[in-house]
JSON list of C-alpha atoms and ligand atoms in Angstrom, two decimals:
[
{"chain": "A", "resi": 1, "resn": "MET", "atom": "CA", "xyz": [59.43, 71.48, 19.23]},
{"chain": "A", "resi": 2, "resn": "THR", "atom": "CA", "xyz": [55.71, 72.20, 19.20]},
{"chain": "A", "resi": 3, "resn": "ALA", "atom": "CA", "xyz": [53.06, 69.48, 19.00]},
{"chain": "A", "resi": 4, "resn": "ILE", "atom": "CA", "xyz": [52.11, 70.51, 15.46]},
{"chain": "A", "resi": 5, "resn": "VAL", "atom": "CA", "xyz": [55.69, 70.26, 14.24]},
{"chain": "A", "resi": 6, "resn": "SER", "atom": "CA", "xyz": [56.28, 66.87, 15.86]},
{"chain": "A", "resi": 7, "resn": "ASN", "atom": "CA", "xyz": [52.90, 65.55, 14.69]},
{"chain": "A", "resi": 8, "resn": "LEU", "atom": "CA", "xyz": [53.75, 66.58, 11.14]},
{"chain": "A", "resi": 9, "resn": "GLN", "atom": "CA", "xyz": [57.09, 64.83, 11.31]},
{"chain": "A", "resi": 10, "resn": "ALA", "atom": "CA", "xyz": [55.46, 61.66, 12.64]},
{"chain": "A", "resi": 11, "resn": "ILE", "atom": "CA", "xyz": [52.77, 61.69, 9.93]},
{"chain": "A", "resi": 12, "resn": "ARG", "atom": "CA", "xyz": [55.32, 62.23, 7.19]},
{"chain": "A", "resi": 13, "resn": "ARG", "atom": "CA", "xyz": [57.27, 59.22, 8.44]},
{"chain": "A", "resi": 14, "resn": "SER", "atom": "CA", "xyz": [54.11, 57.18, 8.56]},
{"chain": "A", "resi": 15, "resn": "VAL", "atom": "CA", "xyz": [53.06, 58.26, 5.05]},
{"chain": "A", "resi": 16, "resn": "THR", "atom": "CA", "xyz": [56.48, 57.23, 3.79]},
{"chain": "A", "resi": 17, "resn": "GLN", "atom": "CA", "xyz": [56.16, 53.85, 5.51]},
{"chain": "A", "resi": 18, "resn": "ALA", "atom": "CA", "xyz": [52.70, 53.26, 4.07]},
{"chain": "A", "resi": 19, "resn": "SER", "atom": "CA", "xyz": [53.91, 54.18, 0.60]},
{"chain": "A", "resi": 20, "resn": "HIS", "atom": "CA", "xyz": [56.87, 51.81, 0.82]},
{"chain": "A", "resi": 21, "resn": "ALA", "atom": "CA", "xyz": [54.59, 49.04, 2.09]},
{"chain": "A", "resi": 22, "resn": "ALA", "atom": "CA", "xyz": [52.54, 49.61, -1.08]},
{"chain": "A", "resi": 23, "resn": "ALA", "atom": "CA", "xyz": [55.69, 49.68, -3.25]},
{"chain": "A", "resi": 24, "resn": "ARG", "atom": "CA", "xyz": [55.01, 53.32, -4.07]},
{"chain": "A", "resi": 25, "resn": "ASP", "atom": "CA", "xyz": [57.22, 56.41, -4.16]},
{"chain": "A", "resi": 26, "resn": "ALA", "atom": "CA", "xyz": [56.34, 58.68, -1.23]},
{"chain": "A", "resi": 27, "resn": "ALA", "atom": "CA", "xyz": [56.96, 61.65, -3.54]},
{"chain": "A", "resi": 28, "resn": "GLY", "atom": "CA", "xyz": [53.70, 60.75, -5.29]},
{"chain": "A", "resi": 29, "resn": "ILE", "atom": "CA", "xyz": [51.67, 61.47, -2.16]},
{"chain": "A", "resi": 30, "resn": "THR", "atom": "CA", "xyz": [50.76, 64.99, -1.03]},
{"chain": "A", "resi": 31, "resn": "LEU", "atom": "CA", "xyz": [49.93, 65.58, 2.59]},
{"chain": "A", "resi": 32, "resn": "LEU", "atom": "CA", "xyz": [47.06, 68.07, 2.79]},
{"chain": "A", "resi": 33, "resn": "ALA", "atom": "CA", "xyz": [46.91, 69.55, 6.29]},
{"chain": "A", "resi": 34, "resn": "VAL", "atom": "CA", "xyz": [43.25, 70.13, 7.16]},
{"chain": "A", "resi": 35, "resn": "SER", "atom": "CA", "xyz": [43.28, 73.27, 9.29]},
{"chain": "A", "resi": 36, "resn": "LYS", "atom": "CA", "xyz": [39.53, 73.87, 9.69]},
{"chain": "A", "resi": 37, "resn": "THR", "atom": "CA", "xyz": [38.59, 75.31, 13.10]},
{"chain": "A", "resi": 38, "resn": "PHE", "atom": "CA", "xyz": [42.28, 76.01, 13.91]},
{"chain": "A", "resi": 39, "resn": "PRO", "atom": "CA", "xyz": [43.64, 79.56, 13.90]},
{"chain": "A", "resi": 40, "resn": "ALA", "atom": "CA", "xyz": [46.02, 81.13, 11.40]},
{"chain": "A", "resi": 41, "resn": "ASP", "atom": "CA", "xyz": [48.86, 80.75, 13.91]},
{"chain": "A", "resi": 42, "resn": "ALA", "atom": "CA", "xyz": [48.50, 76.97, 13.82]},
{"chain": "A", "resi": 43, "resn": "VAL", "atom": "CA", "xyz": [48.86, 77.09, 10.02]},
{"chain": "A", "resi": 44, "resn": "ARG", "atom": "CA", "xyz": [51.89, 79.35, 10.38]},
{"chain": "A", "resi": 45, "resn": "GLU", "atom": "CA", "xyz": [53.44, 76.82, 12.73]},
{"chain": "A", "resi": 46, "resn": "ALA", "atom": "CA", "xyz": [52.82, 73.96, 10.32]},
{"chain": "A", "resi": 47, "resn": "HIS", "atom": "CA", "xyz": [54.43, 76.06, 7.60]},
{"chain": "A", "resi": 48, "resn": "THR", "atom": "CA", "xyz": [57.61, 76.37, 9.67]},
{"chain": "A", "resi": 49, "resn": "ALA", "atom": "CA", "xyz": [57.79, 72.56, 9.48]},
{"chain": "A", "resi": 50, "resn": "GLY", "atom": "CA", "xyz": [57.65, 72.72, 5.68]},
{"chain": "A", "resi": 51, "resn": "GLN", "atom": "CA", "xyz": [53.91, 72.23, 5.18]},
{"chain": "A", "resi": 52, "resn": "ARG", "atom": "CA", "xyz": [52.53, 74.08, 2.13]},
{"chain": "A", "resi": 53, "resn": "ALA", "atom": "CA", "xyz": [49.10, 72.66, 1.27]},
{"chain": "A", "resi": 54, "resn": "PHE", "atom": "CA", "xyz": [46.15, 73.35, 3.58]},
{"chain": "A", "resi": 55, "resn": "GLY", "atom": "CA", "xyz": [42.52, 72.24, 3.42]},
{"chain": "A", "resi": 56, "resn": "GLU", "atom": "CA", "xyz": [39.54, 74.27, 4.63]},
{"chain": "A", "resi": 57, "resn": "ASN", "atom": "CA", "xyz": [35.80, 73.47, 4.83]},
{"chain": "A", "resi": 58, "resn": "TYR", "atom": "CA", "xyz": [34.15, 76.76, 5.74]},
{"chain": "A", "resi": 59, "resn": "VAL", "atom": "CA", "xyz": [34.39, 79.69, 3.34]},
{"chain": "A", "resi": 60, "resn": "GLN", "atom": "CA", "xyz": [34.32, 82.62, 5.78]},
{"chain": "A", "resi": 61, "resn": "GLU", "atom": "CA", "xyz": [36.76, 81.01, 8.18]},
{"chain": "A", "resi": 62, "resn": "ALA", "atom": "CA", "xyz": [39.10, 80.17, 5.31]},
{"chain": "A", "resi": 63, "resn": "LEU", "atom": "CA", "xyz": [39.01, 83.71, 3.91]},
{"chain": "A", "resi": 64, "resn": "GLN", "atom": "CA", "xyz": [40.21, 85.17, 7.19]},
{"chain": "A", "resi": 65, "resn": "LYS", "atom": "CA", "xyz": [43.12, 82.73, 7.37]},
{"chain": "A", "resi": 66, "resn": "ILE", "atom": "CA", "xyz": [44.07, 83.23, 3.74]},
{"chain": "A", "resi": 67, "resn": "ALA", "atom": "CA", "xyz": [44.13, 87.00, 4.31]},
{"chain": "A", "resi": 68, "resn": "ALA", "atom": "CA", "xyz": [46.16, 86.68, 7.52]},
{"chain": "A", "resi": 69, "resn": "LEU", "atom": "CA", "xyz": [48.72, 84.42, 5.85]},
{"chain": "A", "resi": 70, "resn": "ARG", "atom": "CA", "xyz": [49.23, 86.27, 2.54]},
{"chain": "A", "resi": 71, "resn": "ASP", "atom": "CA", "xyz": [52.93, 86.58, 3.37]},
{"chain": "A", "resi": 72, "resn": "LEU", "atom": "CA", "xyz": [53.44, 82.80, 3.10]},
{"chain": "A", "resi": 73, "resn": "PRO", "atom": "CA", "xyz": [53.55, 80.78, -0.16]},
{"chain": "A", "resi": 74, "resn": "LEU", "atom": "CA", "xyz": [50.67, 78.46, 0.79]},
{"chain": "A", "resi": 75, "resn": "GLU", "atom": "CA", "xyz": [48.37, 76.43, -1.43]},
{"chain": "A", "resi": 76, "resn": "TRP", "atom": "CA", "xyz": [44.70, 76.42, -0.35]},
{"chain": "A", "resi": 77, "resn": "HIS", "atom": "CA", "xyz": [42.31, 73.54, -1.03]},
{"chain": "A", "resi": 78, "resn": "PHE", "atom": "CA", "xyz": [38.57, 73.82, -0.48]},
{"chain": "A", "resi": 79, "resn": "ILE", "atom": "CA", "xyz": [37.22, 70.47, 0.77]},
{"chain": "A", "resi": 80, "resn": "GLY", "atom": "CA", "xyz": [33.81, 71.29, 2.28]},
{"chain": "A", "resi": 81, "resn": "PRO", "atom": "CA", "xyz": [30.23, 71.32, 0.98]},
{"chain": "A", "resi": 82, "resn": "ILE", "atom": "CA", "xyz": [29.70, 74.10, -1.58]},
{"chain": "A", "resi": 83, "resn": "GLN", "atom": "CA", "xyz": [26.70, 76.42, -1.62]},
{"chain": "A", "resi": 84, "resn": "SER", "atom": "CA", "xyz": [26.15, 78.09, -4.96]},
{"chain": "A", "resi": 85, "resn": "ASN", "atom": "CA", "xyz": [26.31, 81.57, -3.46]},
{"chain": "A", "resi": 86, "resn": "LYS", "atom": "CA", "xyz": [29.90, 80.82, -2.30]},
{"chain": "A", "resi": 87, "resn": "THR", "atom": "CA", "xyz": [31.35, 79.70, -5.62]},
{"chain": "A", "resi": 88, "resn": "ARG", "atom": "CA", "xyz": [32.79, 83.11, -6.52]},
{"chain": "A", "resi": 89, "resn": "ILE", "atom": "CA", "xyz": [34.78, 83.41, -3.29]},
{"chain": "A", "resi": 90, "resn": "ILE", "atom": "CA", "xyz": [36.04, 79.87, -3.74]},
{"chain": "A", "resi": 91, "resn": "ALA", "atom": "CA", "xyz": [36.98, 80.44, -7.40]},
{"chain": "A", "resi": 92, "resn": "GLU", "atom": "CA", "xyz": [38.89, 83.58, -6.45]},
{"chain": "A", "resi": 93, "resn": "ASN", "atom": "CA", "xyz": [40.79, 82.30, -3.42]},
{"chain": "A", "resi": 94, "resn": "PHE", "atom": "CA", "xyz": [41.62, 78.62, -3.78]},
{"chain": "A", "resi": 95, "resn": "SER", "atom": "CA", "xyz": [43.91, 76.53, -6.01]},
{"chain": "A", "resi": 96, "resn": "TRP", "atom": "CA", "xyz": [41.96, 73.30, -5.60]},
{"chain": "A", "resi": 97, "resn": "VAL", "atom": "CA", "xyz": [38.38, 72.27, -4.90]},
{"chain": "A", "resi": 98, "resn": "HIS", "atom": "CA", "xyz": [37.88, 68.64, -3.84]},
{"chain": "A", "resi": 99, "resn": "SER", "atom": "CA", "xyz": [34.14, 68.66, -3.20]},
{"chain": "A", "resi": 100, "resn": "VAL", "atom": "CA", "xyz": [32.42, 69.28, -6.55]},
{"chain": "A", "resi": 101, "resn": "ASP", "atom": "CA", "xyz": [29.46, 66.94, -6.89]},
{"chain": "A", "resi": 102, "resn": "ARG", "atom": "CA", "xyz": [27.15, 68.62, -9.40]},
{"chain": "A", "resi": 103, "resn": "LEU", "atom": "CA", "xyz": [27.46, 70.28, -12.77]},
{"chain": "A", "resi": 104, "resn": "LYS", "atom": "CA", "xyz": [25.88, 73.57, -11.76]},
{"chain": "A", "resi": 105, "resn": "ILE", "atom": "CA", "xyz": [28.58, 74.18, -9.14]},
{"chain": "A", "resi": 106, "resn": "ALA", "atom": "CA", "xyz": [31.33, 73.29, -11.60]},
{"chain": "A", "resi": 107, "resn": "GLN", "atom": "CA", "xyz": [29.89, 75.65, -14.22]},
{"chain": "A", "resi": 108, "resn": "ARG", "atom": "CA", "xyz": [29.78, 78.52, -11.75]},
{"chain": "A", "resi": 109, "resn": "LEU", "atom": "CA", "xyz": [33.36, 77.86, -10.57]},
{"chain": "A", "resi": 110, "resn": "SER", "atom": "CA", "xyz": [34.53, 77.87, -14.19]},
{"chain": "A", "resi": 111, "resn": "GLU", "atom": "CA", "xyz": [32.66, 81.09, -15.06]},
{"chain": "A", "resi": 112, "resn": "GLN", "atom": "CA", "xyz": [33.88, 82.82, -11.90]},
{"chain": "A", "resi": 113, "resn": "ARG", "atom": "CA", "xyz": [37.53, 81.75, -11.98]},
{"chain": "A", "resi": 114, "resn": "PRO", "atom": "CA", "xyz": [39.51, 84.96, -12.55]},
{"chain": "A", "resi": 115, "resn": "PRO", "atom": "CA", "xyz": [41.08, 84.76, -16.04]},
{"chain": "A", "resi": 116, "resn": "LEU", "atom": "CA", "xyz": [44.53, 85.79, -14.76]},
{"chain": "A", "resi": 117, "resn": "LEU", "atom": "CA", "xyz": [44.72, 82.79, -12.42]},
{"chain": "A", "resi": 118, "resn": "PRO", "atom": "CA", "xyz": [45.62, 79.28, -13.62]},
{"chain": "A", "resi": 119, "resn": "PRO", "atom": "CA", "xyz": [42.69, 76.90, -14.08]},
{"chain": "A", "resi": 120, "resn": "LEU", "atom": "CA", "xyz": [41.11, 75.76, -10.81]},
{"chain": "A", "resi": 121, "resn": "ASN", "atom": "CA", "xyz": [42.08, 72.16, -9.98]},
{"chain": "A", "resi": 122, "resn": "ILE", "atom": "CA", "xyz": [38.98, 70.06, -9.40]},
{"chain": "A", "resi": 123, "resn": "CYS", "atom": "CA", "xyz": [38.20, 66.70, -7.82]},
{"chain": "A", "resi": 124, "resn": "LEU", "atom": "CA", "xyz": [34.73, 65.24, -8.00]},
{"chain": "A", "resi": 125, "resn": "GLN", "atom": "CA", "xyz": [33.48, 64.05, -4.63]},
{"chain": "A", "resi": 126, "resn": "VAL", "atom": "CA", "xyz": [32.03, 60.56, -4.94]},
{"chain": "A", "resi": 127, "resn": "ASN", "atom": "CA", "xyz": [29.57, 59.12, -2.41]},
{"chain": "A", "resi": 128, "resn": "VAL", "atom": "CA", "xyz": [31.41, 55.81, -2.52]},
{"chain": "A", "resi": 129, "resn": "SER", "atom": "CA", "xyz": [29.62, 54.22, 0.42]},
{"chain": "A", "resi": 130, "resn": "GLY", "atom": "CA", "xyz": [26.20, 55.24, -0.91]},
{"chain": "A", "resi": 131, "resn": "GLU", "atom": "CA", "xyz": [25.21, 56.98, 2.31]},
{"chain": "A", "resi": 132, "resn": "ASP", "atom": "CA", "xyz": [22.02, 59.04, 2.10]},
{"chain": "A", "resi": 133, "resn": "SER", "atom": "CA", "xyz": [23.42, 61.73, 4.35]},
{"chain": "A", "resi": 134, "resn": "LYS", "atom": "CA", "xyz": [26.68, 62.25, 2.48]},
{"chain": "A", "resi": 135, "resn": "SER", "atom": "CA", "xyz": [27.47, 64.70, -0.26]},
{"chain": "A", "resi": 136, "resn": "GLY", "atom": "CA", "xyz": [29.01, 63.36, -3.41]},
{"chain": "A", "resi": 137, "resn": "VAL", "atom": "CA", "xyz": [27.92, 62.12, -6.80]},
{"chain": "A", "resi": 138, "resn": "ALA", "atom": "CA", "xyz": [26.70, 58.51, -6.91]},
{"chain": "A", "resi": 139, "resn": "LEU", "atom": "CA", "xyz": [29.22, 56.01, -8.28]},
{"chain": "A", "resi": 140, "resn": "GLU", "atom": "CA", "xyz": [26.99, 55.28, -11.29]},
{"chain": "A", "resi": 141, "resn": "GLU", "atom": "CA", "xyz": [26.70, 58.97, -12.15]},
{"chain": "A", "resi": 142, "resn": "ALA", "atom": "CA", "xyz": [30.35, 59.90, -11.74]},
{"chain": "A", "resi": 143, "resn": "GLU", "atom": "CA", "xyz": [31.40, 59.17, -15.32]},
{"chain": "A", "resi": 144, "resn": "ALA", "atom": "CA", "xyz": [28.74, 61.39, -16.91]},
{"chain": "A", "resi": 145, "resn": "LEU", "atom": "CA", "xyz": [29.57, 64.24, -14.54]},
{"chain": "A", "resi": 146, "resn": "ALA", "atom": "CA", "xyz": [33.33, 63.86, -15.10]},
{"chain": "A", "resi": 147, "resn": "LEU", "atom": "CA", "xyz": [32.95, 64.05, -18.87]},
{"chain": "A", "resi": 148, "resn": "GLN", "atom": "CA", "xyz": [30.92, 67.26, -18.56]},
{"chain": "A", "resi": 149, "resn": "VAL", "atom": "CA", "xyz": [33.22, 68.91, -16.00]},
{"chain": "A", "resi": 150, "resn": "ALA", "atom": "CA", "xyz": [36.30, 68.02, -18.06]},
{"chain": "A", "resi": 151, "resn": "GLY", "atom": "CA", "xyz": [34.96, 70.25, -20.84]},
{"chain": "A", "resi": 152, "resn": "LEU", "atom": "CA", "xyz": [34.68, 73.44, -18.76]},
{"chain": "A", "resi": 153, "resn": "PRO", "atom": "CA", "xyz": [37.26, 76.04, -19.76]},
{"chain": "A", "resi": 154, "resn": "HIS", "atom": "CA", "xyz": [38.63, 77.47, -16.52]},
{"chain": "A", "resi": 155, "resn": "LEU", "atom": "CA", "xyz": [38.77, 74.23, -14.59]},
{"chain": "A", "resi": 156, "resn": "ARG", "atom": "CA", "xyz": [41.26, 71.38, -14.70]},
{"chain": "A", "resi": 157, "resn": "LEU", "atom": "CA", "xyz": [39.63, 68.13, -13.68]},
{"chain": "A", "resi": 158, "resn": "ARG", "atom": "CA", "xyz": [42.31, 66.28, -11.72]},
{"chain": "A", "resi": 159, "resn": "GLY", "atom": "CA", "xyz": [40.50, 63.34, -10.18]},
{"chain": "A", "resi": 160, "resn": "LEU", "atom": "CA", "xyz": [38.23, 62.05, -7.45]},
{"chain": "A", "resi": 161, "resn": "MET", "atom": "CA", "xyz": [37.69, 62.58, -3.74]},
{"chain": "A", "resi": 162, "resn": "ALA", "atom": "CA", "xyz": [35.83, 60.39, -1.24]},
{"chain": "A", "resi": 163, "resn": "ILE", "atom": "CA", "xyz": [34.97, 60.21, 2.44]},
{"chain": "A", "resi": 164, "resn": "PRO", "atom": "CA", "xyz": [33.95, 56.56, 2.97]},
{"chain": "A", "resi": 165, "resn": "ALA", "atom": "CA", "xyz": [31.80, 55.42, 5.86]},
{"chain": "A", "resi": 166, "resn": "PRO", "atom": "CA", "xyz": [34.10, 54.83, 8.86]},
{"chain": "A", "resi": 167, "resn": "ALA", "atom": "CA", "xyz": [35.49, 51.31, 9.28]},
{"chain": "A", "resi": 168, "resn": "ASP", "atom": "CA", "xyz": [37.90, 50.01, 11.88]},
{"chain": "A", "resi": 169, "resn": "ASP", "atom": "CA", "xyz": [39.90, 47.25, 10.33]},
{"chain": "A", "resi": 170, "resn": "PRO", "atom": "CA", "xyz": [42.29, 47.94, 7.47]},
{"chain": "A", "resi": 171, "resn": "ALA", "atom": "CA", "xyz": [40.72, 45.42, 5.06]},
{"chain": "A", "resi": 172, "resn": "ALA", "atom": "CA", "xyz": [37.30, 47.01, 5.43]},
{"chain": "A", "resi": 173, "resn": "GLN", "atom": "CA", "xyz": [38.86, 50.45, 5.07]},
{"chain": "A", "resi": 174, "resn": "ARG", "atom": "CA", "xyz": [40.51, 49.46, 1.80]},
{"chain": "A", "resi": 175, "resn": "LEU", "atom": "CA", "xyz": [37.33, 48.32, -0.01]},
{"chain": "A", "resi": 176, "resn": "PRO", "atom": "CA", "xyz": [35.85, 51.75, -0.85]},
{"chain": "A", "resi": 177, "resn": "PHE", "atom": "CA", "xyz": [39.31, 53.09, -1.69]},
{"chain": "A", "resi": 178, "resn": "ALA", "atom": "CA", "xyz": [39.76, 50.21, -4.14]},
{"chain": "A", "resi": 179, "resn": "GLN", "atom": "CA", "xyz": [36.42, 51.17, -5.74]},
{"chain": "A", "resi": 180, "resn": "MET", "atom": "CA", "xyz": [37.69, 54.71, -6.14]},
{"chain": "A", "resi": 181, "resn": "ARG", "atom": "CA", "xyz": [40.87, 53.50, -7.76]},
{"chain": "A", "resi": 182, "resn": "ALA", "atom": "CA", "xyz": [38.83, 51.39, -10.20]},
{"chain": "A", "resi": 183, "resn": "LEU", "atom": "CA", "xyz": [36.58, 54.35, -11.00]},
{"chain": "A", "resi": 184, "resn": "LEU", "atom": "CA", "xyz": [39.60, 56.52, -11.77]},
{"chain": "A", "resi": 185, "resn": "GLN", "atom": "CA", "xyz": [40.91, 53.85, -14.14]},
{"chain": "A", "resi": 186, "resn": "GLN", "atom": "CA", "xyz": [37.51, 53.62, -15.78]},
{"chain": "A", "resi": 187, "resn": "LEU", "atom": "CA", "xyz": [37.42, 57.37, -16.39]},
{"chain": "A", "resi": 188, "resn": "ASN", "atom": "CA", "xyz": [40.93, 57.36, -17.81]},
{"chain": "A", "resi": 189, "resn": "SER", "atom": "CA", "xyz": [39.96, 54.52, -20.15]},
{"chain": "A", "resi": 190, "resn": "ARG", "atom": "CA", "xyz": [37.23, 56.89, -21.47]},
{"chain": "A", "resi": 191, "resn": "GLY", "atom": "CA", "xyz": [39.91, 59.36, -22.51]},
{"chain": "A", "resi": 192, "resn": "LEU", "atom": "CA", "xyz": [40.27, 61.54, -19.42]},
{"chain": "A", "resi": 193, "resn": "GLN", "atom": "CA", "xyz": [43.72, 62.12, -17.97]},
{"chain": "A", "resi": 194, "resn": "LEU", "atom": "CA", "xyz": [43.13, 62.13, -14.23]},
{"chain": "A", "resi": 195, "resn": "ASP", "atom": "CA", "xyz": [46.07, 61.91, -11.85]},
{"chain": "A", "resi": 196, "resn": "THR", "atom": "CA", "xyz": [44.52, 62.49, -8.42]},
{"chain": "A", "resi": 197, "resn": "LEU", "atom": "CA", "xyz": [42.83, 60.34, -5.80]},
{"chain": "A", "resi": 198, "resn": "SER", "atom": "CA", "xyz": [42.08, 62.50, -2.76]},
{"chain": "A", "resi": 199, "resn": "MET", "atom": "CA", "xyz": [41.29, 59.96, -0.08]},
{"chain": "A", "resi": 200, "resn": "GLY", "atom": "CA", "xyz": [42.32, 59.01, 3.44]},
{"chain": "A", "resi": 201, "resn": "MET", "atom": "CA", "xyz": [42.01, 61.01, 6.67]},
{"chain": "A", "resi": 202, "resn": "SER", "atom": "CA", "xyz": [43.63, 60.70, 10.10]},
{"chain": "A", "resi": 203, "resn": "HIS", "atom": "CA", "xyz": [42.19, 57.25, 10.83]},
{"chain": "A", "resi": 204, "resn": "ASP", "atom": "CA", "xyz": [42.49, 55.60, 7.42]},
{"chain": "A", "resi": 205, "resn": "TYR", "atom": "CA", "xyz": [45.21, 57.27, 5.36]},
{"chain": "A", "resi": 206, "resn": "ALA", "atom": "CA", "xyz": [47.42, 54.17, 5.39]},
{"chain": "A", "resi": 207, "resn": "ALA", "atom": "CA", "xyz": [44.63, 52.10, 3.79]},
{"chain": "A", "resi": 208, "resn": "ALA", "atom": "CA", "xyz": [44.05, 54.87, 1.25]},
{"chain": "A", "resi": 209, "resn": "ILE", "atom": "CA", "xyz": [47.73, 54.95, 0.33]},
{"chain": "A", "resi": 210, "resn": "ALA", "atom": "CA", "xyz": [47.65, 51.17, -0.16]},
{"chain": "A", "resi": 211, "resn": "GLU", "atom": "CA", "xyz": [44.91, 51.74, -2.77]},
{"chain": "A", "resi": 212, "resn": "GLY", "atom": "CA", "xyz": [46.59, 54.56, -4.63]},
{"chain": "A", "resi": 213, "resn": "ALA", "atom": "CA", "xyz": [45.75, 57.82, -2.81]},
{"chain": "A", "resi": 214, "resn": "THR", "atom": "CA", "xyz": [47.77, 60.74, -4.16]},
{"chain": "A", "resi": 215, "resn": "ILE", "atom": "CA", "xyz": [46.44, 63.30, -1.66]},
{"chain": "A", "resi": 216, "resn": "VAL", "atom": "CA", "xyz": [45.70, 62.38, 1.95]},
{"chain": "A", "resi": 217, "resn": "ARG", "atom": "CA", "xyz": [43.68, 64.94, 3.94]},
{"chain": "A", "resi": 218, "resn": "VAL", "atom": "CA", "xyz": [44.81, 64.88, 7.56]},
{"chain": "A", "resi": 219, "resn": "GLY", "atom": "CA", "xyz": [43.46, 67.18, 10.28]},
{"chain": "A", "resi": 220, "resn": "THR", "atom": "CA", "xyz": [43.20, 65.71, 13.77]},
{"chain": "A", "resi": 221, "resn": "ALA", "atom": "CA", "xyz": [46.50, 63.83, 13.64]},
{"chain": "A", "resi": 222, "resn": "ILE", "atom": "CA", "xyz": [48.31, 67.11, 12.89]},
{"chain": "A", "resi": 223, "resn": "PHE", "atom": "CA", "xyz": [46.41, 69.80, 14.77]},
{"chain": "A", "resi": 224, "resn": "GLY", "atom": "CA", "xyz": [44.69, 67.78, 17.49]},
{"chain": "A", "resi": 225, "resn": "ALA", "atom": "CA", "xyz": [40.99, 67.23, 18.26]},
{"chain": "A", "resi": 226, "resn": "ARG", "atom": "CA", "xyz": [38.58, 69.84, 16.93]},
{"chain": "A", "resi": 227, "resn": "ALA", "atom": "CA", "xyz": [35.97, 71.71, 18.91]},
{"chain": "A", "resi": 228, "resn": "LYS", "atom": "CA", "xyz": [32.51, 71.57, 17.33]},
{"chain": "A", "resi": 229, "resn": "PRO", "atom": "CA", "xyz": [32.49, 73.23, 13.91]},
{"chain": "A", "resi": 230, "resn": "PRO", "atom": "CA", "xyz": [30.88, 76.66, 13.63]},
{"chain": "A", "resi": 231, "resn": "ALA", "atom": "CA", "xyz": [27.15, 76.43, 12.93]},
{"chain": "B", "resi": 1, "resn": "PLP", "atom": "C1", "xyz": [37.74, 67.41, 8.45]},
{"chain": "B", "resi": 1, "resn": "PLP", "atom": "C2", "xyz": [38.06, 66.73, 7.16]},
{"chain": "B", "resi": 1, "resn": "PLP", "atom": "C3", "xyz": [39.23, 65.97, 7.00]},
{"chain": "B", "resi": 1, "resn": "PLP", "atom": "C4", "xyz": [40.22, 65.71, 8.12]},
{"chain": "B", "resi": 1, "resn": "PLP", "atom": "O1", "xyz": [39.70, 64.76, 9.00]},
{"chain": "B", "resi": 1, "resn": "PLP", "atom": "P1", "xyz": [40.57, 64.19, 10.23]},
{"chain": "B", "resi": 1, "resn": "PLP", "atom": "O2", "xyz": [39.82, 63.00, 10.65]},
{"chain": "B", "resi": 1, "resn": "PLP", "atom": "O3", "xyz": [40.59, 65.27, 11.26]},
{"chain": "B", "resi": 1, "resn": "PLP", "atom": "O4", "xyz": [41.91, 63.89, 9.71]},
{"chain": "B", "resi": 1, "resn": "PLP", "atom": "C5", "xyz": [39.49, 65.43, 5.76]},
{"chain": "B", "resi": 1, "resn": "PLP", "atom": "N1", "xyz": [38.64, 65.61, 4.72]},
{"chain": "B", "resi": 1, "resn": "PLP", "atom": "C6", "xyz": [37.50, 66.31, 4.83]},
{"chain": "B", "resi": 1, "resn": "PLP", "atom": "C7", "xyz": [36.61, 66.47, 3.66]},
{"chain": "B", "resi": 1, "resn": "PLP", "atom": "C8", "xyz": [37.17, 66.89, 6.06]},
{"chain": "B", "resi": 1, "resn": "PLP", "atom": "O5", "xyz": [36.02, 67.57, 6.16]}
]
């Protein structure tokens, strides 16, 4: 068995454990394998272990993998920062975008989504820890943005995504995830019907699951340590 296959099996067991510890059904949690910087063959290997959903951060790198893996029934999620000149490629090639944090980008994705494809699934990225350097809409501005994005025709607003500031102990890790859960409830009480909390990475997915994550985005724990990302 390859490392990728055994890592995936171990993570699935651990996701199931974390969901049971939170009295949740593991079927309500999607494991998104973050394959950025790893070659198409690594994705192919993960697919042999039953993995379907893959996350990518860099448009050009993702396009090459998507093209090389057309023979497999994979679902591609864009999770990286979005430049406005890349929205068309993203709208044409992905099923999900987790990193929308401004209206202009959402409008372009909606306009550029090919009409024959189903609506593009969208999560708004929230800067939950309020870090200056991070992308994401501020917590206080998330509701206004969500209400606007929910009205765009070729998008389906599914929920929220966050990358909290790193924390070591589980209680500290849970705080920002709890804020995200509360924000999702707030938005649903305003009439939205959001079903997705994309939160938790290799080091904190258990804490995220305890606070209601429905998609965990795991890279390193599946594929191993990454070399520096392309400039
Ligand atoms: C790289 C990345 C991940 C995966 O992080 P790991 O720590 O390798 O699990 C998850 N989400 C986003 C947005 C990323 O950029």
